[in-house]
Short mmCIF file of C-alpha atoms in Angstrom, two decimals:
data_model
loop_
_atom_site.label_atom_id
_atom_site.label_comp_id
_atom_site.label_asym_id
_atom_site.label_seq_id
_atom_site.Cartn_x
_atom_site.Cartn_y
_atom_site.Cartn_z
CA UNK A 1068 183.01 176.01 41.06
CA UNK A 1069 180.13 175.55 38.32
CA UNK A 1070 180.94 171.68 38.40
CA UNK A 1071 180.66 171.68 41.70
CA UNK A 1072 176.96 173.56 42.03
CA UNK A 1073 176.07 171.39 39.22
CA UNK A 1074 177.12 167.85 41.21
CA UNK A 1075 175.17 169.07 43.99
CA UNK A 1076 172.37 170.07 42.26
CA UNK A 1077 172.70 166.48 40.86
CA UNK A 1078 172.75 164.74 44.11
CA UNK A 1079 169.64 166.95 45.43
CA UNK A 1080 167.65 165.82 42.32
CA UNK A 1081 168.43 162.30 42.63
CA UNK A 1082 167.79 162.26 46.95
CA UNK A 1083 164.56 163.19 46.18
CA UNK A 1084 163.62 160.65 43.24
CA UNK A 1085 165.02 157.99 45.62
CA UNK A 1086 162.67 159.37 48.66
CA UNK A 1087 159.88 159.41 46.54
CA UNK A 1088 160.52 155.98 45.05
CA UNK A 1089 160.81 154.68 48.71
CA UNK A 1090 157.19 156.24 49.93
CA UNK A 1091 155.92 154.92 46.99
CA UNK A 1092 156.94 151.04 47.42
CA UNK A 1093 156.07 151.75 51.48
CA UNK A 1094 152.53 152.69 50.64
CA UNK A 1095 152.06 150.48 47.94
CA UNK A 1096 153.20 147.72 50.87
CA UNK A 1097 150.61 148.71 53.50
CA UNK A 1098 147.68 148.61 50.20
CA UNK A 1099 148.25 144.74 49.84
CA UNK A 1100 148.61 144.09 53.37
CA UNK A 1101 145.48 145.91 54.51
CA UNK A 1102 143.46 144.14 50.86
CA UNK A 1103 144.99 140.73 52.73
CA UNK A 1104 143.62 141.38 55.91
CA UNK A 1105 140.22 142.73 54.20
CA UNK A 1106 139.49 139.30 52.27
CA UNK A 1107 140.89 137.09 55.49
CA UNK A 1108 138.10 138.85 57.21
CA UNK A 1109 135.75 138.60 54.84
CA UNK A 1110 136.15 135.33 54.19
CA UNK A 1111 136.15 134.46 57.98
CA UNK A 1112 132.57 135.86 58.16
CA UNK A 1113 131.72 134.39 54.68
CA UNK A 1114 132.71 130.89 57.04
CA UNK A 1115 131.14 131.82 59.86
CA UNK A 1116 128.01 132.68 57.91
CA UNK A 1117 128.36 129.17 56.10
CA UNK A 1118 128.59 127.57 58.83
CA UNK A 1119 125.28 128.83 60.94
CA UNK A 1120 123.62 128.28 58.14
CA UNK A 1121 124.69 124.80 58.00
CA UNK A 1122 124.02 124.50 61.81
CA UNK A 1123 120.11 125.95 60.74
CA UNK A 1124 119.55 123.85 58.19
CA UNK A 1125 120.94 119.97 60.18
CA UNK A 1126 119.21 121.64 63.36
CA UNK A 1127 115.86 119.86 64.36
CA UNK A 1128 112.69 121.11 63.69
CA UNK A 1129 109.75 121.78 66.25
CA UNK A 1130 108.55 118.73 67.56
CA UNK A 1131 105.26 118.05 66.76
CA UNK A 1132 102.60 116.08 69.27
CA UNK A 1133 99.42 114.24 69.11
CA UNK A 1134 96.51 115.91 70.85
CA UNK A 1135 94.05 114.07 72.74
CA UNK A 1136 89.92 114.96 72.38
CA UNK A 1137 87.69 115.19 75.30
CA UNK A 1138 90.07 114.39 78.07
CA UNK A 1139 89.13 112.98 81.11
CA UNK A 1140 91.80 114.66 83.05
CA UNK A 1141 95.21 117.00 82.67
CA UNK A 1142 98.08 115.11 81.09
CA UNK A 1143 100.86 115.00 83.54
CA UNK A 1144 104.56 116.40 82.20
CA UNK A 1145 105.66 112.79 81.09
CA UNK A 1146 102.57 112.17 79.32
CA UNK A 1147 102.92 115.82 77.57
CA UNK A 1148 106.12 114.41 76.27
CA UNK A 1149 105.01 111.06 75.38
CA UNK A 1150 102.56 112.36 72.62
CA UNK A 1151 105.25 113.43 70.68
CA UNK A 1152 105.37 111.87 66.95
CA UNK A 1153 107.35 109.01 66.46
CA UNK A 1154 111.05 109.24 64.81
CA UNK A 1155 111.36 107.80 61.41
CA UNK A 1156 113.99 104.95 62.67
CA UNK A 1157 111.45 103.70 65.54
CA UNK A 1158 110.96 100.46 66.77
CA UNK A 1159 111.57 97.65 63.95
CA UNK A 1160 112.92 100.42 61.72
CA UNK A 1161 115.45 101.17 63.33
CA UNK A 1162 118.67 101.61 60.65
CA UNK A 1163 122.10 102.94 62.80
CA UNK A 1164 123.63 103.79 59.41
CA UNK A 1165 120.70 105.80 58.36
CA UNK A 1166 120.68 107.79 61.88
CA UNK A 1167 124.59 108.31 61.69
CA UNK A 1168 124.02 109.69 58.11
CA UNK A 1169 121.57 112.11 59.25
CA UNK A 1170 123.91 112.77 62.08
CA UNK A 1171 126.61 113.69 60.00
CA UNK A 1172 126.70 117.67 61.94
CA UNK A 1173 127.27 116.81 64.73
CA UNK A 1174 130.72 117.58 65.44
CA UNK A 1175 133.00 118.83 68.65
CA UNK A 1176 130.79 122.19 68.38
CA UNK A 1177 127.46 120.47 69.16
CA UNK A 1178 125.92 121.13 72.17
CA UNK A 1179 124.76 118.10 74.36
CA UNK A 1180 121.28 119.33 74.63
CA UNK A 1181 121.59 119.63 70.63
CA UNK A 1182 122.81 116.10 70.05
CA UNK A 1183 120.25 114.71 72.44
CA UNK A 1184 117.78 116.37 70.35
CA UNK A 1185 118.91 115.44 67.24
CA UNK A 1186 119.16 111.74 68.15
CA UNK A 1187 115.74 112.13 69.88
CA UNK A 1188 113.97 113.85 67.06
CA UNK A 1189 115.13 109.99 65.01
CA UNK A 1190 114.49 107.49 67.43
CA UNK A 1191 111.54 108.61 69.41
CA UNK A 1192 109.27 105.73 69.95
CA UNK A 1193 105.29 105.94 69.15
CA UNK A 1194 104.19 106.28 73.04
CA UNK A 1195 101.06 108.26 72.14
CA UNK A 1196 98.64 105.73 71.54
CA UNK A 1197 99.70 103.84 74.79
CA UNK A 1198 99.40 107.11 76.48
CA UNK A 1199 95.62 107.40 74.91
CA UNK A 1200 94.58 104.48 76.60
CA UNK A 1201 95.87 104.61 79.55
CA UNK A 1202 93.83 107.96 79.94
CA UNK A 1203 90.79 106.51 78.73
CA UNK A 1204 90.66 103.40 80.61
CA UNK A 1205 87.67 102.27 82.18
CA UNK A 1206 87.68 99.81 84.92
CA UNK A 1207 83.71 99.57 85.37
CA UNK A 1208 82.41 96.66 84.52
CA UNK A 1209 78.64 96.56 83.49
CA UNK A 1210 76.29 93.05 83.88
CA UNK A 1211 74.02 92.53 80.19
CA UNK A 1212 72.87 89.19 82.24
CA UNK A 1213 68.79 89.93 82.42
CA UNK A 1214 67.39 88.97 85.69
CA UNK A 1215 64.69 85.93 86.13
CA UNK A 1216 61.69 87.36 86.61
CA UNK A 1217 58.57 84.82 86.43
CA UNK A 1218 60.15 81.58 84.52
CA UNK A 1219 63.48 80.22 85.06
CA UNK A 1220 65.89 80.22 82.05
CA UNK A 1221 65.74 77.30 79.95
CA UNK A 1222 69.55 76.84 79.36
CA UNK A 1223 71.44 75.32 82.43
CA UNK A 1224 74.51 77.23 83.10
CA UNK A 1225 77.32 75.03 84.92
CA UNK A 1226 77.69 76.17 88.25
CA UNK A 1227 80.72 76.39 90.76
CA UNK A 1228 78.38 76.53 94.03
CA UNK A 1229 80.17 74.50 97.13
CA UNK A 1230 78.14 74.07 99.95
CA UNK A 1231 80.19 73.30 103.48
CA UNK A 1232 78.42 71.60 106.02
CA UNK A 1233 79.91 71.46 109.30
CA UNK A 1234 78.23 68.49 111.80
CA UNK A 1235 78.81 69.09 115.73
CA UNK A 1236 79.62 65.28 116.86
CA UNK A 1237 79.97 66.56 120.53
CA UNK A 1238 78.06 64.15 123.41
CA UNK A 1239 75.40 66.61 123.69
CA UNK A 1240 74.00 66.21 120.47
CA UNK A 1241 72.89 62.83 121.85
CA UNK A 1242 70.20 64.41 124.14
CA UNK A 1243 66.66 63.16 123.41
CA UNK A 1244 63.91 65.20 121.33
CA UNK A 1245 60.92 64.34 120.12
CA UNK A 1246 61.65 62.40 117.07
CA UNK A 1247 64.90 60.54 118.25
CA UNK A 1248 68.22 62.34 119.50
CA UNK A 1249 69.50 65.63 118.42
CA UNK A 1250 71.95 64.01 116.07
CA UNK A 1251 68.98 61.91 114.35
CA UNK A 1252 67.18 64.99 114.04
CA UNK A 1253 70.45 66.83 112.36
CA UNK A 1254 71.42 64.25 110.15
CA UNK A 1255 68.09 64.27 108.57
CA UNK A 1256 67.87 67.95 108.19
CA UNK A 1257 71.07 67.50 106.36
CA UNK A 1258 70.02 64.84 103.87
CA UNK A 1259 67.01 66.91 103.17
CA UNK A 1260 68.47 69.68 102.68
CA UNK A 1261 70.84 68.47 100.73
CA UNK A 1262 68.78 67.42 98.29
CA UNK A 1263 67.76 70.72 97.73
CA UNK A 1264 70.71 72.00 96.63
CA UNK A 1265 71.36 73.67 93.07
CA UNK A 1266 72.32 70.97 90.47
CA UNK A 1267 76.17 70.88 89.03
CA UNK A 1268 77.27 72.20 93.10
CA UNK A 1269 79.38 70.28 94.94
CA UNK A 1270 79.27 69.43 98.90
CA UNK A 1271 81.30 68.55 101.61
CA UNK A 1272 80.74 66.95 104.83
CA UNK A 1273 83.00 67.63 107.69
CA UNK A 1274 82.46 66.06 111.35
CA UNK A 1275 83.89 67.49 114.69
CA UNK A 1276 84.35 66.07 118.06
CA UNK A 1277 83.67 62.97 116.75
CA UNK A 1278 86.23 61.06 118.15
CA UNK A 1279 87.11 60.27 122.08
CA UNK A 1280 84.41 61.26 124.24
CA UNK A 1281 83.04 63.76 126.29
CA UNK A 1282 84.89 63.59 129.54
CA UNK A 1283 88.33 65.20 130.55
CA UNK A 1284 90.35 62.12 129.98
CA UNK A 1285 89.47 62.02 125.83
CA UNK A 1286 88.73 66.08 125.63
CA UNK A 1287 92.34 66.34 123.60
CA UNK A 1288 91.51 63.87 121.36
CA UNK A 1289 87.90 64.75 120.88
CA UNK A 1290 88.73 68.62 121.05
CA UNK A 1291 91.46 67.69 117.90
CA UNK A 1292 89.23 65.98 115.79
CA UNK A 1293 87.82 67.19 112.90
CA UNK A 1294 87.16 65.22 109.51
CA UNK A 1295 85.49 65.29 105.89
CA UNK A 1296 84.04 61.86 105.03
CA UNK A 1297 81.83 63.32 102.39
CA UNK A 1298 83.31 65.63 99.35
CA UNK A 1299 82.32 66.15 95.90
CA UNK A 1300 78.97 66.42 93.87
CA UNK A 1301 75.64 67.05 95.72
CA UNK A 1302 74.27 63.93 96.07
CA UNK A 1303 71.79 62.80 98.92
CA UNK A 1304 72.13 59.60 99.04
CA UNK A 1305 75.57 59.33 98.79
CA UNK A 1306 75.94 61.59 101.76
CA UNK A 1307 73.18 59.60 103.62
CA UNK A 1308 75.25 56.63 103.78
CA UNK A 1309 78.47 58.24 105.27
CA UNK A 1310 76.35 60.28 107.81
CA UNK A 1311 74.64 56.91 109.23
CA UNK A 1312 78.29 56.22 110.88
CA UNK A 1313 78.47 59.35 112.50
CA UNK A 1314 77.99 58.96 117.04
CA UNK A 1315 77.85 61.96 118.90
CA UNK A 1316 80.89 60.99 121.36
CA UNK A 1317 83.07 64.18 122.30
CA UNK A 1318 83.14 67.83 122.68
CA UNK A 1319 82.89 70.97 120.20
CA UNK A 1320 85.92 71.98 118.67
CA UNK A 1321 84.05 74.47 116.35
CA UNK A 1322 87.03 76.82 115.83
CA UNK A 1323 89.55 74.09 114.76
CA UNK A 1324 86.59 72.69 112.10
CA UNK A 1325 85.51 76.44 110.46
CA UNK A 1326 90.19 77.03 110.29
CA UNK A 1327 89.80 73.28 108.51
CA UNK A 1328 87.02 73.97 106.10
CA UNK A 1329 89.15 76.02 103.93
CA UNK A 1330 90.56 72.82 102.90
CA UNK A 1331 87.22 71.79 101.38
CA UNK A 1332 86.74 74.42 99.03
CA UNK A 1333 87.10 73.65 95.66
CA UNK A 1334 89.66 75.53 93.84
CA UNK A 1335 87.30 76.47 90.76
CA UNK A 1336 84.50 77.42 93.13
CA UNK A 1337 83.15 80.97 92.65
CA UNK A 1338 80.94 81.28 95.70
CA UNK A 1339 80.62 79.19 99.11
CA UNK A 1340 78.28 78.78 102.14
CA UNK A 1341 79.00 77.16 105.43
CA UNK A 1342 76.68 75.47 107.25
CA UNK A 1343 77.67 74.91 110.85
CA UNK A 1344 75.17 72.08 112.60
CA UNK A 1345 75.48 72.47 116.36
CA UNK A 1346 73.98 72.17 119.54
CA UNK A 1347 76.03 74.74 121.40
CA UNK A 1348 79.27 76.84 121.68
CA UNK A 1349 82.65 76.25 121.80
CA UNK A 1350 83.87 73.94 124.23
CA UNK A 1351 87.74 73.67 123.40
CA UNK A 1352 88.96 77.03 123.94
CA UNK A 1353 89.24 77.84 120.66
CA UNK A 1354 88.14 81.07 119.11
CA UNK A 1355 85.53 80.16 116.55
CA UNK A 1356 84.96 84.36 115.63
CA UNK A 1357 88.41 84.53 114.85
CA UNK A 1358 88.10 81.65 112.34
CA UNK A 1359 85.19 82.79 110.76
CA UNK A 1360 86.63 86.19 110.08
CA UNK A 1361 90.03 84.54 108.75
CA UNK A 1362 87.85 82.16 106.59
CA UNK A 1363 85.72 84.69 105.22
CA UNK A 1364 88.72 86.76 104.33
CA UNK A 1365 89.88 84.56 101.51
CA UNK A 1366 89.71 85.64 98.18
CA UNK A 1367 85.98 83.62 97.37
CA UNK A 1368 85.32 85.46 100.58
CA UNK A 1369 82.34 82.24 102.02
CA UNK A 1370 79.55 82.72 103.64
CA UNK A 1371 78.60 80.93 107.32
CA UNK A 1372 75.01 80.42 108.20
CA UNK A 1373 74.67 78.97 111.91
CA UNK A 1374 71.77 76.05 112.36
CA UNK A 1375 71.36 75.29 115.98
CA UNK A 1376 69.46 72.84 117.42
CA UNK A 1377 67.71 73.27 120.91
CA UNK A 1378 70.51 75.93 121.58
CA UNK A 1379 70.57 77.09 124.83
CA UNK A 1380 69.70 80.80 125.87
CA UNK A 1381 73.25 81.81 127.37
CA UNK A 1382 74.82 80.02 123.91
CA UNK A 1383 72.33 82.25 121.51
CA UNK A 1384 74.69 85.71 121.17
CA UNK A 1385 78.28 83.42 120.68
CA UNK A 1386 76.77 81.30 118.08
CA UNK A 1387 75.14 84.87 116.67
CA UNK A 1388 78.46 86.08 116.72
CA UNK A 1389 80.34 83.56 114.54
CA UNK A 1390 77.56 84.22 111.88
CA UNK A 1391 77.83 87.93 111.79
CA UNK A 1392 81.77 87.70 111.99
CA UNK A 1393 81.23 85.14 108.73
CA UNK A 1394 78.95 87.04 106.78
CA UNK A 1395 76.17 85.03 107.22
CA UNK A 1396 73.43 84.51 109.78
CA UNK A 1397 72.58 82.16 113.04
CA UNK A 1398 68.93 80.48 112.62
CA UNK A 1399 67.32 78.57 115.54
CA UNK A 1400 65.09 75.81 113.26
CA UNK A 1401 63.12 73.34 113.22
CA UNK A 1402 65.21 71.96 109.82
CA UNK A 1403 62.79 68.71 108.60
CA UNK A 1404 59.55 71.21 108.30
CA UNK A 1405 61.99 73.89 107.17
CA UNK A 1406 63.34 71.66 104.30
CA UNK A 1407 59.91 70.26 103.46
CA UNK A 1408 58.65 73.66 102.52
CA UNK A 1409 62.12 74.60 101.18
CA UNK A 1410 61.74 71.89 98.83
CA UNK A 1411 58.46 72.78 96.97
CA UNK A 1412 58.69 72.92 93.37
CA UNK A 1413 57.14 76.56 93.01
CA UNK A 1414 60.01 78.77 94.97
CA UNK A 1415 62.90 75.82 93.84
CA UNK A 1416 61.42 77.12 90.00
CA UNK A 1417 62.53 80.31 91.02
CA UNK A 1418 65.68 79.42 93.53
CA UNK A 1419 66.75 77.52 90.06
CA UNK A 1420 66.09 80.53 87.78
CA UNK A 1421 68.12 83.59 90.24
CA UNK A 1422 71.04 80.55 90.88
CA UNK A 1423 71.08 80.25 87.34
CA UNK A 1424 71.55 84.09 87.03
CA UNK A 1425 74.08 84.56 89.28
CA UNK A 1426 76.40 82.43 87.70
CA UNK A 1427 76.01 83.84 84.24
CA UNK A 1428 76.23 86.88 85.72
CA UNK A 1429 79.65 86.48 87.91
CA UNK A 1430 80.38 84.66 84.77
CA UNK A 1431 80.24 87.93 82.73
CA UNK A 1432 81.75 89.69 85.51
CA UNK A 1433 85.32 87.69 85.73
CA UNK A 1434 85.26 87.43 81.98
CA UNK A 1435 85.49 91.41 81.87
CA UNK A 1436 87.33 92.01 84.71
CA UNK A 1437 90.40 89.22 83.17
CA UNK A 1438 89.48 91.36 80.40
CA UNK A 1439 90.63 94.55 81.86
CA UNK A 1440 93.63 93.22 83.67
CA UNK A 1441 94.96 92.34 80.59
CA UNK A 1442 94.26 95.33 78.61
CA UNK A 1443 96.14 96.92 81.91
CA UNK A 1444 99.24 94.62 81.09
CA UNK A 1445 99.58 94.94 77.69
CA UNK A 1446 99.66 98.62 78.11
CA UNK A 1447 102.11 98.37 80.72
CA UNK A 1448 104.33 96.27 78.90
CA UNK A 1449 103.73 98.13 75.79
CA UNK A 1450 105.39 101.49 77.17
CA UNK A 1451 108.33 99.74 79.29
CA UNK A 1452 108.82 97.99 76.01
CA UNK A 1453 109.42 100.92 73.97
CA UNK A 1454 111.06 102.30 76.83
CA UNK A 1455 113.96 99.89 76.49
CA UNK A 1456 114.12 99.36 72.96
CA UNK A 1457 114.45 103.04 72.12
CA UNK A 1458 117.17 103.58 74.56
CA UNK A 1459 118.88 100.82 73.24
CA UNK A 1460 118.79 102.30 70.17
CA UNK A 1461 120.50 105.28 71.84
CA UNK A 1462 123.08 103.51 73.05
CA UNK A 1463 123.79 102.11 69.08
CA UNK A 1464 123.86 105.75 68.29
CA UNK A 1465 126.03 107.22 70.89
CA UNK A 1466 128.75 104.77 70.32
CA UNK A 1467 129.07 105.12 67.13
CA UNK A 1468 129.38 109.23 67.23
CA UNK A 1469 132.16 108.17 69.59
CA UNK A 1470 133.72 105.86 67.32
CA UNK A 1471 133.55 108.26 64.75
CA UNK A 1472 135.08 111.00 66.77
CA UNK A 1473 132.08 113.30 66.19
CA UNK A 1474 131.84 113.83 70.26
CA UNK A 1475 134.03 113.45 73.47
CA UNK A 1476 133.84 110.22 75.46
CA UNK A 1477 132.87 112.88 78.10
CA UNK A 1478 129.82 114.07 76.52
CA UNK A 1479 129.22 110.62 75.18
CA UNK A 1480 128.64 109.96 78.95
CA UNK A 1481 126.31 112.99 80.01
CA UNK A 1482 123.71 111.72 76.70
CA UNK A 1483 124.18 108.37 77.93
CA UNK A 1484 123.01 109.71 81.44
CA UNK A 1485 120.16 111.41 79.69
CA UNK A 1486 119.00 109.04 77.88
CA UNK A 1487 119.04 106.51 81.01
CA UNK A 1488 117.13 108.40 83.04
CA UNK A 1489 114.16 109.57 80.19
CA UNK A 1490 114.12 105.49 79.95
CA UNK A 1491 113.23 105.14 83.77
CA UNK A 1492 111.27 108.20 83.61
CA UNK A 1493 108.69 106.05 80.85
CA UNK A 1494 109.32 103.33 82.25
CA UNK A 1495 108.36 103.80 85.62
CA UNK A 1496 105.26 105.78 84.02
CA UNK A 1497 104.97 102.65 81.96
CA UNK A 1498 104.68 100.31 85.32
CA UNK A 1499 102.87 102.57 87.62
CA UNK A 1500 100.10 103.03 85.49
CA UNK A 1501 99.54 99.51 84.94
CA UNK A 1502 99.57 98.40 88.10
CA UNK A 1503 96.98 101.40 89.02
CA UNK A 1504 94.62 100.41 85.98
CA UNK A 1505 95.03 96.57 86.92
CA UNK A 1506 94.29 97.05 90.47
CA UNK A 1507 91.28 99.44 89.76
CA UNK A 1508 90.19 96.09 87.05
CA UNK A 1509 90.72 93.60 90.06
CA UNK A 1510 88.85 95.31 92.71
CA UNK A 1511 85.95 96.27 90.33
CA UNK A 1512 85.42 92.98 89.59
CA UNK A 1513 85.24 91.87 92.62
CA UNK A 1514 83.25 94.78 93.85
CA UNK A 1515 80.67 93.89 91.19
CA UNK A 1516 81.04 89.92 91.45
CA UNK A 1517 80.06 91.05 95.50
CA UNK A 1518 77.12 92.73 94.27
CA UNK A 1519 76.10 90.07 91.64
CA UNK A 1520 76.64 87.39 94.28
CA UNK A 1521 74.30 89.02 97.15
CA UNK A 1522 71.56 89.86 95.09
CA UNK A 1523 71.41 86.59 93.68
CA UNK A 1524 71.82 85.36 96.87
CA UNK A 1525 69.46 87.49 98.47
CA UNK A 1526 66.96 86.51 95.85
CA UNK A 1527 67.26 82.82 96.23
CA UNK A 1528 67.20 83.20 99.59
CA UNK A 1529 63.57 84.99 99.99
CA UNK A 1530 61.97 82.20 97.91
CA UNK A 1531 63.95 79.44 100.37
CA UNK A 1532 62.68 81.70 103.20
CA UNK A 1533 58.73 80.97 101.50
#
């Protein structure tokens, strides 16, 4: 019975060693798993902690722009963006293995507005001084030329005045005056005046009506007819020769000869007058306003001064008309005591000296204005340019991270999208400006080459008026 306390005693004893044992391996257990899970956790924030500060330190900094003193007006949103500083692989330096190593982030975790900035940040072309002078371009266009007041300039400037004349042939011009016919009267008027003509112009002679007659049966032919048998450098006698062939025979086509004048202006001529020689109006059914007004329209933009001779009352306000609708004005004359006093050497000292001044002066004028224009171009092409090149360079780029498996074909398409559309964006700005600063180039120039040309005209003209 005492060996049997004592066994169960024994067993007691030992039951609780063993529980003890067992609590002590259990807890000992949960201690390493919970350190485990302690350091996993730490070290996944230690990671995540690495890892932003990786993503600080590759992401781009702030941008920095260009600013722009004493502007002339707001910059618009893409200029804003266009004075941003140049990348360090631009243009010509442009190295894809340098941008890739700098690229070396990006990964499956980078945004697309991220990588677009990134790549952006490297390969940003130099828009801003482009951008500068588009802002501050100036299409005016100011004359130095001095103006002729009491002596003519010494230096002879060549000159690029053509001077039309337009002869009515029609069987009217055949009616008696007091010095001979109407046509002897005209063709002496012409030789004179002529003669007085700037040196280094050119002239052109151009009959109408000349051929057929003046009766129904040769109206088509006559009414068709219109020819130059004089062109080329103002000389008088020259032109004297051809005009002593010329018969008054038909009727007046004057429309059909002002619509074939345009074929007598030189191409290098900078200004033009027509001189239309008649006795009377239209006869042909033509519409000789019409022509005058698509004449003067060209680009040299002529004058047409109206001589008549012995015009009749009723035919006064047409022939006014086709001066007015070409710029010019209609004079009832009596042209050889005109001429004479025309051609005294005092006002042709000064005629000489405000021609001379003109052309300088227009001179100066399309020299500045081609000036401009270009400047406008280069500009233009400049930015489009850049445009181009630096989304090439984008392309380079975006492949490669591709190729590299740093992005998704999928985003590789929305930056390729992005990058397209910044390119027409500057682009666009690129053209649009340039045409705008070209266009505001042309028509200054030949708002000022207008002004230039009247006043010398008007000038010249007050002294051929004495």
């Amino acid at each position: 019975m005492k060996y049997r306390f004592l066994a169960a005693g024994l067993i007691v004893l030992l039951s609780a060693c063993s529980s003890d044992a067992d609590q002590e391996v259990v807890e000992d257990g949960a201690t390493e798993e919970e350190n485990t899970a302690v350091e996993e956790e730490e070290s996944d924030e230690a990671n995540q902690e690495e890892a932003a500060a990786e993503r600080e330190a590759n992401e781009p900094e702030e941008p920095e722009y260009y600013e722009i003193e004493d502007l002339s007006r707001e910059l618009t949103d893409i200029e804003e963006k266009l004075m941003r500083m140049p990348g360090p692989y631009h243009g010509d330096d442009f190295d894809a293995d340098a941008v890739m190593e700098e690229l070396s982030h990006i990964d499956e975790n980078t945004s697309e507005d991220e990588a677009f900035e990134a790549i952006l940040s490297l390969i940003h072309e130099p828009y801003y001084e482009d951008v500068e002078q588009v802002i501050a371009f100036n299409p005016e266009i100011e004359v130095d030329s001095e103006t002729p007041e009491e002596e003519a300039p010494e230096d002879e400037l060549p000159s690029t005045s053509h001077f039309s004349i337009l002869l009515d042939a029609s069987g009217s011009m055949n009616a008696r005056n007091q010095n001979g016919t109407r046509m002897d009267e005209a063709k002496e008027a012409i030789e004179a005046f002529v003669g007085t003509l700037p040196e280094n112009s050119t002239t052109s002679l151009r009959v109408y009506g000349h051929e057929g007659d003046n009766t129904n049966a040769g109206k088509e032919l006559s009414c068709s007819s219109t020819e130059t048998i004089y062109h080329g450098e103002t000389d008088a006698d020259a032109l004297s020769e051809v005009l002593d062939d010329v018969d008054a025979v038909g009727w007046t086509p004057i429309a059909q000869a002002i619509e074939d004048s345009q074929e007598d202006i030189p191409e290098d001529a900078t200004d033009v007058i027509v001189y239309i020689v008649s006795d009377g109006i239209e006869t042909c059914g033509g519409d000789p306003v019409k022509a005058a007004e698509e004449l003067v329209d060209q680009d040299i933009e002529p004058i047409i001064n109206i001589i008549g001779f012995q015009v009749e009352d009723d035919d006064y306000q047409s022939l006014i008309d086709v001066a007015e609708a070409g710029n010019g004005e209609f004079t009832f004359v009596d042209s050889k005591q005109e001429l004479e006093d025309y051609w005294e050497e005092e006002y042709r000292r000064m005629m000489d000296a405000w021609d001379e001044w003109k052309r300088a002066a227009m001179d100066e004028v399309n020299e500045r204005s081609a000036e401009l224009k270009d400047q406008a171009n280069e500009l233009k092409d400049s930015i489009m340019d850049k445009s181009e090149g630096e989304f090439a360079n984008a392309q380079v780029i975006i492949d490669r991270l591709v190729e590299e498996e740093q992005i998704e074909s999928s985003v590789r398409r929305d930056l390729w999208s992005e990058f397209y559309n910044r390119k027409n964006d500057i682009w666009s700005y690129g053209y649009n400006t340039g045409v705008e600063n070209w266009s505001n180039a042309y028509n200054e120039g030949i708002d000022r080459w207008r002004e230039v040309y009247h006043l010398g005209n008007e000038k010249w003209s007050e002294y051929y008026n004495k």
